[in-house]
PDB file of C-alpha atoms in Angstrom:
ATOM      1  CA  UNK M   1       0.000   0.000   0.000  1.00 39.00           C
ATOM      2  CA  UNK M   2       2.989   2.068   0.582  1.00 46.00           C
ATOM      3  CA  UNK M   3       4.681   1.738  -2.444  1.00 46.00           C
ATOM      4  CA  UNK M   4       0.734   2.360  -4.319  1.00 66.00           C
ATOM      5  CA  UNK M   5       0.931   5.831  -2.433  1.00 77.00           C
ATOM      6  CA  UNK M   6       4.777   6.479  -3.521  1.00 76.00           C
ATOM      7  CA  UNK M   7       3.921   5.686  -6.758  1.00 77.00           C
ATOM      8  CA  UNK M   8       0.772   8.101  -6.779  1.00 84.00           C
ATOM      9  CA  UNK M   9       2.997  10.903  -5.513  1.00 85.00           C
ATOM     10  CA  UNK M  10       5.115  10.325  -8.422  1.00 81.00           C
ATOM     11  CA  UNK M  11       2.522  10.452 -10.569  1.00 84.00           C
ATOM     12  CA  UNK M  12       0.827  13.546  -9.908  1.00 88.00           C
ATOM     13  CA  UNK M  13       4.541  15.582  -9.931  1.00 85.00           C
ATOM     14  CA  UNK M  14       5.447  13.910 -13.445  1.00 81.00           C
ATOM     15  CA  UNK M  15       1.846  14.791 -14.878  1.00 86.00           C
ATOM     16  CA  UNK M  16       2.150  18.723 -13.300  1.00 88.00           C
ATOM     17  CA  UNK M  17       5.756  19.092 -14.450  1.00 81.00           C
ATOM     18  CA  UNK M  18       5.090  18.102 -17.987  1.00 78.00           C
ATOM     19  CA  UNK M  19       2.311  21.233 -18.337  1.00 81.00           C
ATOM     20  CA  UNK M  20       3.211  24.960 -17.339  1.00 78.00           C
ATOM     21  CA  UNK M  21      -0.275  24.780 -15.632  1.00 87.00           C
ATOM     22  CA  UNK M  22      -2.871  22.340 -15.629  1.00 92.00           C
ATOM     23  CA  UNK M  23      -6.222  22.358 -13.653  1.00 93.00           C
ATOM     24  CA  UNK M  24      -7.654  20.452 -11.219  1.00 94.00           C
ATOM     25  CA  UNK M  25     -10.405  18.581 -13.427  1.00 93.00           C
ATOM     26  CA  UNK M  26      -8.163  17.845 -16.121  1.00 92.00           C
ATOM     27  CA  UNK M  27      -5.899  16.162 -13.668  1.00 92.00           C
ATOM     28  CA  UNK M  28      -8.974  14.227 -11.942  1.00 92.00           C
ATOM     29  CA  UNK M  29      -9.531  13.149 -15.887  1.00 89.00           C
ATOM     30  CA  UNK M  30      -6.232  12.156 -16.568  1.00 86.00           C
ATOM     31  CA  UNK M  31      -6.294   9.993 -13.071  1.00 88.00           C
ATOM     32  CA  UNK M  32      -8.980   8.169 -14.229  1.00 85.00           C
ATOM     33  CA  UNK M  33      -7.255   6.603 -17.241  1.00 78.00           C
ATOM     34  CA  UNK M  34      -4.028   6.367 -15.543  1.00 76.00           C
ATOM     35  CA  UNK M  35      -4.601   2.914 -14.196  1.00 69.00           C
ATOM     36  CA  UNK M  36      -3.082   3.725 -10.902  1.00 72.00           C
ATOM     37  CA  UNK M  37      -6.716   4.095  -9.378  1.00 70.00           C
ATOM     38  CA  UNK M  38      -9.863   2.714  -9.919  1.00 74.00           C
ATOM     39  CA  UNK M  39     -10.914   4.210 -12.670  1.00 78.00           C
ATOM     40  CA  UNK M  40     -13.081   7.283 -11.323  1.00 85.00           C
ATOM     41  CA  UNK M  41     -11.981  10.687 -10.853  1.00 88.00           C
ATOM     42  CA  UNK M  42      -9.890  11.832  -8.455  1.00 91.00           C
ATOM     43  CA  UNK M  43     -11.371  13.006  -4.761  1.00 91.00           C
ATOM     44  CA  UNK M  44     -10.634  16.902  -4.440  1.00 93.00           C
ATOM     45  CA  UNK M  45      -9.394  15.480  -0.486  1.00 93.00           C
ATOM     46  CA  UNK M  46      -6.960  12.670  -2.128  1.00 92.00           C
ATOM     47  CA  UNK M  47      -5.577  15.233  -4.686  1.00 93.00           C
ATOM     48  CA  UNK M  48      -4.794  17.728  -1.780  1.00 94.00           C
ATOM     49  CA  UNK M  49      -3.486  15.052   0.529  1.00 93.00           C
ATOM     50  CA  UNK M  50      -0.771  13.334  -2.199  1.00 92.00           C
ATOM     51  CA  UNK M  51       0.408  17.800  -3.371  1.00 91.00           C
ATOM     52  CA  UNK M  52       0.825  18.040   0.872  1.00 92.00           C
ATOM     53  CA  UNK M  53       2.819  14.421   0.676  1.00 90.00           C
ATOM     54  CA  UNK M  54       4.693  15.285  -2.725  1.00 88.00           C
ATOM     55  CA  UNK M  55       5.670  18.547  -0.638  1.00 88.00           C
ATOM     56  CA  UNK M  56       6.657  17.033   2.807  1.00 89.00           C
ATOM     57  CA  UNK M  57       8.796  13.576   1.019  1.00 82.00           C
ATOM     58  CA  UNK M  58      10.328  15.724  -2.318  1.00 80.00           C
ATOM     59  CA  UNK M  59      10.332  19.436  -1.170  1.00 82.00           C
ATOM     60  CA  UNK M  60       8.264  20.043  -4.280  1.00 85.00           C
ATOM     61  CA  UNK M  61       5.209  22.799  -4.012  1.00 89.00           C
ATOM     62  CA  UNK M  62       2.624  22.284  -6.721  1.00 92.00           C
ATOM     63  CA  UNK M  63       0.887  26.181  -6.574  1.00 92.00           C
ATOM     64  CA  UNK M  64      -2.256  27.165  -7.975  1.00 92.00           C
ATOM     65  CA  UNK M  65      -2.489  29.905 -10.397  1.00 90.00           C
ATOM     66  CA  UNK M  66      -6.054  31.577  -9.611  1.00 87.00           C
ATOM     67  CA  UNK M  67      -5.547  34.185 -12.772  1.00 85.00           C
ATOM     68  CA  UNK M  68      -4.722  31.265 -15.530  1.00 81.00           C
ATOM     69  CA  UNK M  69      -7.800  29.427 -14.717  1.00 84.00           C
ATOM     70  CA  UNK M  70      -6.748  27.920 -11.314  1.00 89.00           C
ATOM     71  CA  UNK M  71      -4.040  26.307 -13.134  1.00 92.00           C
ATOM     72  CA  UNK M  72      -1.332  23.906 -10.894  1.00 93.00           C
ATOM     73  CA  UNK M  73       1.934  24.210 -11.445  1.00 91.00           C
ATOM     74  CA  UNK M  74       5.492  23.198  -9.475  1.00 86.00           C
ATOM     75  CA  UNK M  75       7.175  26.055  -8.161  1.00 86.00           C
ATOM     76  CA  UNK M  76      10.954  26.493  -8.683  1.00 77.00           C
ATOM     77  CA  UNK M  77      10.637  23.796 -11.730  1.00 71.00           C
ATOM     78  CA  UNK M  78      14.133  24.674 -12.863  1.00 71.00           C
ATOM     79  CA  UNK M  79      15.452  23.797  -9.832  1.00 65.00           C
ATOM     80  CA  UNK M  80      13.557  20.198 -10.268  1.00 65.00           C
ATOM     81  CA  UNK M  81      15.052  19.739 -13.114  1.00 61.00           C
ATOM     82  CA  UNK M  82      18.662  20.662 -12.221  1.00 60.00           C
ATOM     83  CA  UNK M  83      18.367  18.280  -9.572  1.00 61.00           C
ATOM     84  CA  UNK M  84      19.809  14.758 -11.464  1.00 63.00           C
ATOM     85  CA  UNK M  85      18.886  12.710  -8.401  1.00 59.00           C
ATOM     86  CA  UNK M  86      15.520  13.705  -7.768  1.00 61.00           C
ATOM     87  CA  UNK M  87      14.568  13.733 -11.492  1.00 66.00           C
ATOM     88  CA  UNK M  88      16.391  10.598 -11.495  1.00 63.00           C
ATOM     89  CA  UNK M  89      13.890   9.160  -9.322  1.00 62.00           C
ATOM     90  CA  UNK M  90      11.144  10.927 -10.354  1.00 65.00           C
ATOM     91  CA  UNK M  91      11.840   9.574 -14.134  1.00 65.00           C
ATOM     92  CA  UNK M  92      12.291   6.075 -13.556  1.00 63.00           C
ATOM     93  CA  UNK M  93       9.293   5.818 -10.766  1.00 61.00           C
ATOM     94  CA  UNK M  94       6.857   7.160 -13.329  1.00 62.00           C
ATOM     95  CA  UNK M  95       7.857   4.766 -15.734  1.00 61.00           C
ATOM     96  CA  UNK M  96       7.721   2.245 -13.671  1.00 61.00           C
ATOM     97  CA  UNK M  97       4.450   3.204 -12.870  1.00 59.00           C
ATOM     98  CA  UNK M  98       3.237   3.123 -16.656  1.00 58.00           C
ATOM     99  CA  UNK M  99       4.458  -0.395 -16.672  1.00 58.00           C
ATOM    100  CA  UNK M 100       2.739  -1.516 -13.531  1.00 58.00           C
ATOM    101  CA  UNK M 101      -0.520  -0.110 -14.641  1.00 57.00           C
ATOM    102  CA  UNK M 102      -0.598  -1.469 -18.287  1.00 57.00           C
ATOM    103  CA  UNK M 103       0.831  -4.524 -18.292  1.00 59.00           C
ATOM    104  CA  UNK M 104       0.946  -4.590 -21.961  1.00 58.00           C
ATOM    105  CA  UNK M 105       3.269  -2.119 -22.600  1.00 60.00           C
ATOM    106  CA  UNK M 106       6.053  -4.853 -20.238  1.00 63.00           C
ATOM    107  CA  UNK M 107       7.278  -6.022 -22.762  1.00 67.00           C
ATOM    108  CA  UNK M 108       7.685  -3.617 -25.343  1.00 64.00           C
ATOM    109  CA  UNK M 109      10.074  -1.417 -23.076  1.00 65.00           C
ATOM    110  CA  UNK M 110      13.534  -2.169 -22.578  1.00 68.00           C
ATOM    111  CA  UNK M 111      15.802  -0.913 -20.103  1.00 65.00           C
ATOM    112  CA  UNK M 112      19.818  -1.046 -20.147  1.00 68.00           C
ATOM    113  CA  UNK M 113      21.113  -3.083 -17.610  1.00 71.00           C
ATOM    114  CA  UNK M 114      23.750  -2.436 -15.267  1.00 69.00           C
ATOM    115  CA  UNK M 115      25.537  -6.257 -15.317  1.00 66.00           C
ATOM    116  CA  UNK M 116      26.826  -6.166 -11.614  1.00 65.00           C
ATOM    117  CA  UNK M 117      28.363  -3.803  -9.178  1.00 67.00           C
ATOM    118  CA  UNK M 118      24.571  -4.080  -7.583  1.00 72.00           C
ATOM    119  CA  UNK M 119      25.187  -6.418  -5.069  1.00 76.00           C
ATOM    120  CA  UNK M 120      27.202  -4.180  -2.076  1.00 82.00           C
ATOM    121  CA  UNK M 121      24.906  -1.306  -3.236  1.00 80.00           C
ATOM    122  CA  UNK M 122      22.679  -1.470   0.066  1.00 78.00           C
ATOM    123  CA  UNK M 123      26.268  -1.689   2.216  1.00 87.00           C
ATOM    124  CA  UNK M 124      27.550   1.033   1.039  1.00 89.00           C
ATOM    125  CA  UNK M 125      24.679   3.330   1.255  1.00 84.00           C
ATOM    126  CA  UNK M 126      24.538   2.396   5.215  1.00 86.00           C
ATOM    127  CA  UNK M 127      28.310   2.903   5.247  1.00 91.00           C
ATOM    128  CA  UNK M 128      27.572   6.640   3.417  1.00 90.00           C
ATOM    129  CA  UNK M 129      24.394   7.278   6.015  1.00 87.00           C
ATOM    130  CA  UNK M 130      26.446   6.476   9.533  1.00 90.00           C
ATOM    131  CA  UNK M 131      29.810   8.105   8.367  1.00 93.00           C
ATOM    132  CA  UNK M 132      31.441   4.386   8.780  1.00 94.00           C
ATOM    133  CA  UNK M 133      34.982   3.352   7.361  1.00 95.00           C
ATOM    134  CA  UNK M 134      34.530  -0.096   5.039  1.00 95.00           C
ATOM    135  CA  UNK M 135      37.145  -2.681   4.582  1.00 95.00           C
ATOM    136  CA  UNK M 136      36.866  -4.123   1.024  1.00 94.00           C
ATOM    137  CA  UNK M 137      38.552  -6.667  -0.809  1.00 93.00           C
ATOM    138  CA  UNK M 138      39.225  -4.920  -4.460  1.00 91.00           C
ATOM    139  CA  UNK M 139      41.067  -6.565  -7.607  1.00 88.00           C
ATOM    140  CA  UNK M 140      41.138  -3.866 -10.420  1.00 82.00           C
ATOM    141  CA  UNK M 141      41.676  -5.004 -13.979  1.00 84.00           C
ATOM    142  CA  UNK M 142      45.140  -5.574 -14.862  1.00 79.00           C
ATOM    143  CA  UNK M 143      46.358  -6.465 -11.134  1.00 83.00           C
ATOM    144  CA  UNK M 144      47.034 -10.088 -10.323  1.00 83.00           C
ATOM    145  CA  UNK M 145      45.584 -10.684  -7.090  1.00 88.00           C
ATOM    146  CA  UNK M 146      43.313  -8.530  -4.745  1.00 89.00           C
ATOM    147  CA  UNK M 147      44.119  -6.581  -1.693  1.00 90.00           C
ATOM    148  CA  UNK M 148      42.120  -5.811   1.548  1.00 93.00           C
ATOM    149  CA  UNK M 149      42.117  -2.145   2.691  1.00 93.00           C
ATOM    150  CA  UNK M 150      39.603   0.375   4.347  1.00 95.00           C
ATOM    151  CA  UNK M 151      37.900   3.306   2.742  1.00 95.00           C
ATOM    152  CA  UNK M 152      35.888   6.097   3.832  1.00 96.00           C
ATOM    153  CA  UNK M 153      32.812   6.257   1.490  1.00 94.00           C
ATOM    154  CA  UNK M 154      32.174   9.809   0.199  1.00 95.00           C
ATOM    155  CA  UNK M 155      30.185   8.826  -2.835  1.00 93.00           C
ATOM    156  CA  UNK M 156      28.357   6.362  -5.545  1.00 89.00           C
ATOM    157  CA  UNK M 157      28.323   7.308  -9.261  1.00 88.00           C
ATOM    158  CA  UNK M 158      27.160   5.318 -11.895  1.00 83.00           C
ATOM    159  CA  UNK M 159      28.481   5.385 -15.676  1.00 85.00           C
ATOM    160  CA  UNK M 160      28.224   3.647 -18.700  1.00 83.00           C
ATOM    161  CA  UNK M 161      26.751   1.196 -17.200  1.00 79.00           C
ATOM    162  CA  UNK M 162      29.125   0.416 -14.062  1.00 85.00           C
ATOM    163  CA  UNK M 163      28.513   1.678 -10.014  1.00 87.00           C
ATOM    164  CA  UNK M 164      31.754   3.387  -8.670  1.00 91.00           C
ATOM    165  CA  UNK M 165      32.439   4.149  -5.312  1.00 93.00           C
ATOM    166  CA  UNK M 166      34.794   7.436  -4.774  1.00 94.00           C
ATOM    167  CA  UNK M 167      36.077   7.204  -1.317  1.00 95.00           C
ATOM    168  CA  UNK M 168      38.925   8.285   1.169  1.00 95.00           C
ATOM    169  CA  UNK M 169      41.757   5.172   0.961  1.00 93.00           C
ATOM    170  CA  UNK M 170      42.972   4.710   4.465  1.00 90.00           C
ATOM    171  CA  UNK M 171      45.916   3.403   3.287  1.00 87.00           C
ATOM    172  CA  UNK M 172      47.465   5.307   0.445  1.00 86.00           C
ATOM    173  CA  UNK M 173      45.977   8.449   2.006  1.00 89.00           C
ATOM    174  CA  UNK M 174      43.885  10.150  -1.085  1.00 91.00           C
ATOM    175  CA  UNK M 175      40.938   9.824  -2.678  1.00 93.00           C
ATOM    176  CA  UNK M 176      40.325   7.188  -5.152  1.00 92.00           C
ATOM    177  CA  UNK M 177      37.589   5.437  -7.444  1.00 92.00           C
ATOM    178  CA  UNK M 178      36.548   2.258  -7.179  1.00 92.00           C
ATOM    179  CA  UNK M 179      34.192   0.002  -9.731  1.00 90.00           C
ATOM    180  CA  UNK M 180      31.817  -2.411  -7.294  1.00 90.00           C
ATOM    181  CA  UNK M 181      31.800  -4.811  -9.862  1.00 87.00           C
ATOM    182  CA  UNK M 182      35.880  -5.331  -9.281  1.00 90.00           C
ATOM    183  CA  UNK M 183      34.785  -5.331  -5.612  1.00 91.00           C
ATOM    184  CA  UNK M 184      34.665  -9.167  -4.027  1.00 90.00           C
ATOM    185  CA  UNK M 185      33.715  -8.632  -0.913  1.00 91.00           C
ATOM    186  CA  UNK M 186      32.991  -5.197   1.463  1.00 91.00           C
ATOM    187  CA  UNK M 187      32.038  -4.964   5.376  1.00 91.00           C
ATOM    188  CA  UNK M 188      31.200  -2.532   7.396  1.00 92.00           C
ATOM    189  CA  UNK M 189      33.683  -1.375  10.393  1.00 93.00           C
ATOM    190  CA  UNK M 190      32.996  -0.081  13.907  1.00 94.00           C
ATOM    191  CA  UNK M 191      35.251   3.065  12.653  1.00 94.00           C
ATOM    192  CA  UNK M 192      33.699   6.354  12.131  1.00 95.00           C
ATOM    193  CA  UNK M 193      34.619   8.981  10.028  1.00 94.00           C
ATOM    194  CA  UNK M 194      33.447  12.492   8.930  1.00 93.00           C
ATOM    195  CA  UNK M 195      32.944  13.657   5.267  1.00 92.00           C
ATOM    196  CA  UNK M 196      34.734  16.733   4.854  1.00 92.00           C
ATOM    197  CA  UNK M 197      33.023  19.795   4.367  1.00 91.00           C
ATOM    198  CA  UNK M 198      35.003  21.318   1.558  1.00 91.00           C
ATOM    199  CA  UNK M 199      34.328  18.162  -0.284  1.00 92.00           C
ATOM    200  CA  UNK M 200      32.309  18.335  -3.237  1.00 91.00           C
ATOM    201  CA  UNK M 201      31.719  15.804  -5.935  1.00 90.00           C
ATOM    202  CA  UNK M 202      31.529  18.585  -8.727  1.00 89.00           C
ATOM    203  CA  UNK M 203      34.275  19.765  -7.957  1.00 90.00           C
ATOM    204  CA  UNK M 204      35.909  16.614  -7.660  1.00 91.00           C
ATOM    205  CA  UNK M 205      35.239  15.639 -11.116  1.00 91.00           C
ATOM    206  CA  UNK M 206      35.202  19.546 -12.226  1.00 92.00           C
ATOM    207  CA  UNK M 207      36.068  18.906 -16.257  1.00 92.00           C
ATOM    208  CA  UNK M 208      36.075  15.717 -16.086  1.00 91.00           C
ATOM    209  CA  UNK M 209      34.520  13.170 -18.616  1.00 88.00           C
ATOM    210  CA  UNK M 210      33.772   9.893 -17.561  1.00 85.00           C
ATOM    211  CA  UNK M 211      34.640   8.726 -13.637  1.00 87.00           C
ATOM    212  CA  UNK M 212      38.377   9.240 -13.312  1.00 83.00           C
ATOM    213  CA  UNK M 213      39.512  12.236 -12.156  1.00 84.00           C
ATOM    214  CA  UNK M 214      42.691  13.220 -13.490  1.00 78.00           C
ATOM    215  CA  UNK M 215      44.229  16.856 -11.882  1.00 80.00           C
ATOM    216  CA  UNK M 216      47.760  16.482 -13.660  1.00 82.00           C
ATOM    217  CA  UNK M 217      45.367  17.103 -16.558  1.00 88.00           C
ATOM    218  CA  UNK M 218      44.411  21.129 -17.027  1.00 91.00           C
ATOM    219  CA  UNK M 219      41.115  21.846 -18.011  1.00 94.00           C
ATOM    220  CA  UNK M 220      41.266  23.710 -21.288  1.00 95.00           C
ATOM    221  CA  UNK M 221      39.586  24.520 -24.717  1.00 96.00           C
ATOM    222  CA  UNK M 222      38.874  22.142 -26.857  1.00 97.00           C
ATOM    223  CA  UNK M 223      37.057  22.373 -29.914  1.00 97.00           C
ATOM    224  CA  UNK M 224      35.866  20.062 -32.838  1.00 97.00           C
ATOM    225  CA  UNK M 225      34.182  19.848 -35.824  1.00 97.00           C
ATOM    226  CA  UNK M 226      30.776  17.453 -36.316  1.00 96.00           C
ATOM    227  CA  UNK M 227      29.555  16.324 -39.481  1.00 96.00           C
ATOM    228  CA  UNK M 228      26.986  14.079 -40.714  1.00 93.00           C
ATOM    229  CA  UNK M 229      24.906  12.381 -38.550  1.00 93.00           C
ATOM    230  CA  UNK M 230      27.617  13.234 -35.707  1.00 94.00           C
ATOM    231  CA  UNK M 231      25.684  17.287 -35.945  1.00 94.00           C
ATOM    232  CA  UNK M 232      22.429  16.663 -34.404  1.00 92.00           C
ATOM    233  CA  UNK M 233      23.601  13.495 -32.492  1.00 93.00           C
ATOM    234  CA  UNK M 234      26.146  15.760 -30.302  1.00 94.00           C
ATOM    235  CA  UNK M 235      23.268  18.746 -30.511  1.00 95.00           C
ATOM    236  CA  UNK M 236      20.710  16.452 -28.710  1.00 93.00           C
ATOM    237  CA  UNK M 237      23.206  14.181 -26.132  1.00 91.00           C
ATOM    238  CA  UNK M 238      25.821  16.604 -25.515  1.00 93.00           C
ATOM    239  CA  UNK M 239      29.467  15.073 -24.499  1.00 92.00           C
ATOM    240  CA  UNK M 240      29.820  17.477 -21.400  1.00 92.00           C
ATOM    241  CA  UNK M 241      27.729  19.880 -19.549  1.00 91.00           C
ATOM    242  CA  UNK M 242      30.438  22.302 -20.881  1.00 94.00           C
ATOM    243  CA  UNK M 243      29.906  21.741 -24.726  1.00 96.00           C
ATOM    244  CA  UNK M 244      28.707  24.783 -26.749  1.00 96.00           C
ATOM    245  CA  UNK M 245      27.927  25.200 -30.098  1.00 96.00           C
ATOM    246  CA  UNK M 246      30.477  28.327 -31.804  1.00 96.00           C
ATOM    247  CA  UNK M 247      29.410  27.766 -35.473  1.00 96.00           C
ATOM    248  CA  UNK M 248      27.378  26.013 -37.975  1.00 95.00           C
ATOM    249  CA  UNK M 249      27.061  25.526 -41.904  1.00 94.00           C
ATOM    250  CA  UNK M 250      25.341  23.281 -44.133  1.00 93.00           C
ATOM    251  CA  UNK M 251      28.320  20.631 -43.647  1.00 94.00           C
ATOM    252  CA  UNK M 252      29.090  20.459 -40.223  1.00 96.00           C
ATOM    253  CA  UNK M 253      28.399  21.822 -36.483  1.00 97.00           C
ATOM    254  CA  UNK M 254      31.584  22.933 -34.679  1.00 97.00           C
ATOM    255  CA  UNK M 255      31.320  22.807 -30.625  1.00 98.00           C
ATOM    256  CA  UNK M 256      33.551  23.947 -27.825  1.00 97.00           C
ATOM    257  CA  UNK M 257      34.357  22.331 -24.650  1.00 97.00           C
ATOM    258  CA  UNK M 258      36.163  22.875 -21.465  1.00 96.00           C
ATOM    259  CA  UNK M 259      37.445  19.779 -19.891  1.00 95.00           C
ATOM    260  CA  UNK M 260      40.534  17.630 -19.188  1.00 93.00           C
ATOM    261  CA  UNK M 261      41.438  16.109 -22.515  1.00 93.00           C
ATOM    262  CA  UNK M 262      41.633  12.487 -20.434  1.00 90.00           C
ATOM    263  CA  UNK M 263      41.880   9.031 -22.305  1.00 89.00           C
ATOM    264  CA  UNK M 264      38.255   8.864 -21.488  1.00 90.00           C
ATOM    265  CA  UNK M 265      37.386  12.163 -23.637  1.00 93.00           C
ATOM    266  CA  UNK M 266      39.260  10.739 -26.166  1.00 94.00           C
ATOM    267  CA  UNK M 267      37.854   7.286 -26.022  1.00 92.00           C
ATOM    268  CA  UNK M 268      34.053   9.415 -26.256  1.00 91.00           C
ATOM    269  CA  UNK M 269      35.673  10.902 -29.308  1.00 93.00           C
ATOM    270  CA  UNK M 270      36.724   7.935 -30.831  1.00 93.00           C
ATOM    271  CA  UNK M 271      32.893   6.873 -30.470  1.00 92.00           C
ATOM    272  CA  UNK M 272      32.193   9.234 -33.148  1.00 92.00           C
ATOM    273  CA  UNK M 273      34.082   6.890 -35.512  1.00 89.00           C
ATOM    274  CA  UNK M 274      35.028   9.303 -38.840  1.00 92.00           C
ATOM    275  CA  UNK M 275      31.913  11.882 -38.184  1.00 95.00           C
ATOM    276  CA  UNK M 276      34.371  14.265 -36.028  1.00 95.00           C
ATOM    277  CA  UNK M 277      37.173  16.055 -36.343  1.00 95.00           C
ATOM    278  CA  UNK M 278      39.499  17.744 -33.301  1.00 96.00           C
ATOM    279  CA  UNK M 279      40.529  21.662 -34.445  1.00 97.00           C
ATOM    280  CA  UNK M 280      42.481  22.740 -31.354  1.00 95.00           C
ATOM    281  CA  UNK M 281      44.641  22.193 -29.480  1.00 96.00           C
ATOM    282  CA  UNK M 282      47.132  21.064 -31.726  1.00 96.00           C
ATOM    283  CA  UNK M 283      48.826  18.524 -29.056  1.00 96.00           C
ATOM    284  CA  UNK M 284      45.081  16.413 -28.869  1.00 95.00           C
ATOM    285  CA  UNK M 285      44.675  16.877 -32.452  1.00 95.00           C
ATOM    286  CA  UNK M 286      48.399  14.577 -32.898  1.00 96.00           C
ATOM    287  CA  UNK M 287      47.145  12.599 -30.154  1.00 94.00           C
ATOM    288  CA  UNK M 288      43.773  11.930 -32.453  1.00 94.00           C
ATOM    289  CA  UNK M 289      46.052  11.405 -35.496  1.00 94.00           C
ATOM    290  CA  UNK M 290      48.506   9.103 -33.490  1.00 94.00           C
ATOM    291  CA  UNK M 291      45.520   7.001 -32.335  1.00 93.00           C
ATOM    292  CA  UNK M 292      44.036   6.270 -35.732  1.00 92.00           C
ATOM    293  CA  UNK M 293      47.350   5.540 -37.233  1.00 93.00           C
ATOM    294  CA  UNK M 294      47.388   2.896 -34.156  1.00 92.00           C
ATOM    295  CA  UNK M 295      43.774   1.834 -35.461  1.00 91.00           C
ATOM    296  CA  UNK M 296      45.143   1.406 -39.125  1.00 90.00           C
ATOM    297  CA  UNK M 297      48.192  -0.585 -38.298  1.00 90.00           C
ATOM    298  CA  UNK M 298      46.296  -3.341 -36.939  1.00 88.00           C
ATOM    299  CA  UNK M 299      43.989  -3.556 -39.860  1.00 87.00           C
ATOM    300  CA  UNK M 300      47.229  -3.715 -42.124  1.00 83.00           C
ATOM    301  CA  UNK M 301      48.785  -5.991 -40.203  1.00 66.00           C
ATOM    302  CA  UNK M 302      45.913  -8.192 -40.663  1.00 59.00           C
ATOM    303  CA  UNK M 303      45.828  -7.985 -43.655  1.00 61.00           C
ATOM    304  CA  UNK M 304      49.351  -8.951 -44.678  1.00 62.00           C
ATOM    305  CA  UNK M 305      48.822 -12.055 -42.069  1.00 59.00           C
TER     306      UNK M 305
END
């Protein structure tokens, strides 16, 4: 019954957010269709009991707009929306929801799947909530055997399809990352610790692409040149938050970025396959160059085997 309510919550801020204002009987309409109740309209009392809920759980207000028609709307929205984890949750819950109340559609949605990492997940958020020092047992690709040490847990990121944990090492005294799914075994310790307050995660990862922070790299300007269908892919899924569009013609789409030009930007690049090209600075564009001559010379050598 709990998780009926949570999902009704969700509802209602999904349905409110996707309208600049929307009224009170159009939202009893679309409740009645939505499958999450039982197919009548929405009680005025229910309706104002889930926007006090959705306010006291998400520190969302839903307003009413008396001069647009009594319209509803959620104040701040652009705060919402720069929030990844809540619109995280909220965008996955209201699918979910979809799926639980037509059953038809289960099938014909498709989710990517995160293939492990998944398994300390709940240890490591109790870790993060009582401040407590974990003793793992990690084995990173490349090493032969594993080691046991203790980390502090400051924070869980997840990318391309892999959990990381960022965290204090005890023992080599900095921070470091740490993919769960090279993780075999974690447990909690009776040692405390406190998150310091100058650290922040942006910050942390300030021009970074990818999870591995890289400092001896200096963020600068980078700029390349899109073509084909490499234009509107990069114009709708941007590689950083940083990317900006600086010029356009009928050909191509050139975009700016300021990052750390990291093997991981480059292996984004490389993604592109032949639709981009790097304009500055020279020393990535060689870098570029160097890396599809690599490419090429094990095609040739194939070739002559």
């Amino acid at each position: 019954m709990a998780a009926n309510k949570f999902g009704r919550y969700i509802w209602l801020v999904d349905l409110i957010r996707c309208h600049p204002y929307i009224t009170f009987n159009e939202i009893s309409e679309r409740w009645e269709t939505c499958g999450l109740g039982d197919g009548k309209p929405l009680p005025w009392k229910t309706f104002m009991n889930h926007k006090k809920a959705v306010q006291t759980i998400f520190n969302i207000l839903i307003s009413c707009d008396a001069s647009r028609g009594y319209g509803y709307y959620i104040e701040d929205a652009d705060s919402l929306e720069g929030d990844s984890f809540r619109s995280w949750l909220i965008d996955s819950y209201a699918t979910l929801n979809q799926l639980q109340a037509d059953r038809q559609l289960e099938k014909r949605i498709s989710f990517e799947k995160i293939p492990s990492g998944n398994k300390y997940l709940q240890t490591f958020l109790q870790a993060m909530r009582q401040n407590c020092v974990v003793e793992i047992t990690h084995q990173g690709f490349g090493r032969s055997h594993a080691s046991t040490f203790q980390v502090e847990p400051y924070h869980l990121k997840v990318y391309n399809r892999r959990w990381y944990l960022i965290g204090y090492s005890v023992y080599s005294e900095e921070i470091r990352t740490y993919a769960l799914d090279r993780i075999q075994h974690v447990s909690l310790t009776n040692v405390k610790f406190q998150l310091p307050k100058d650290f922040s995660i942006e910050q942390y990862f300030e021009g970074c692409v990818g999870i591995i922070s890289d400092p001896e790299y200096d963020i600068e300007r980078v700029v390349i040149k899109a073509y084909g269908w490499a234009r509107n892919y990069l114009s709708t899924l941007p590689l950083h938050e940083s990317q900006r569009e600086i010029a356009s013609d009928d050909e191509s789409i050139t975009f700016e970025f300021r990052v750390r030009p990291n093997y991981e930007f480059f292996q984004l690049l490389l993604q592109q396959t032949d639709q981009i090209e790097i304009l500055e600075p020279q020393w990535a564009k060689d870098a570029m160059c160097q890396m599809a001559e690599n490419i090429l010379s094990y095609y040739k050598k194939s070739e002559n085997a």
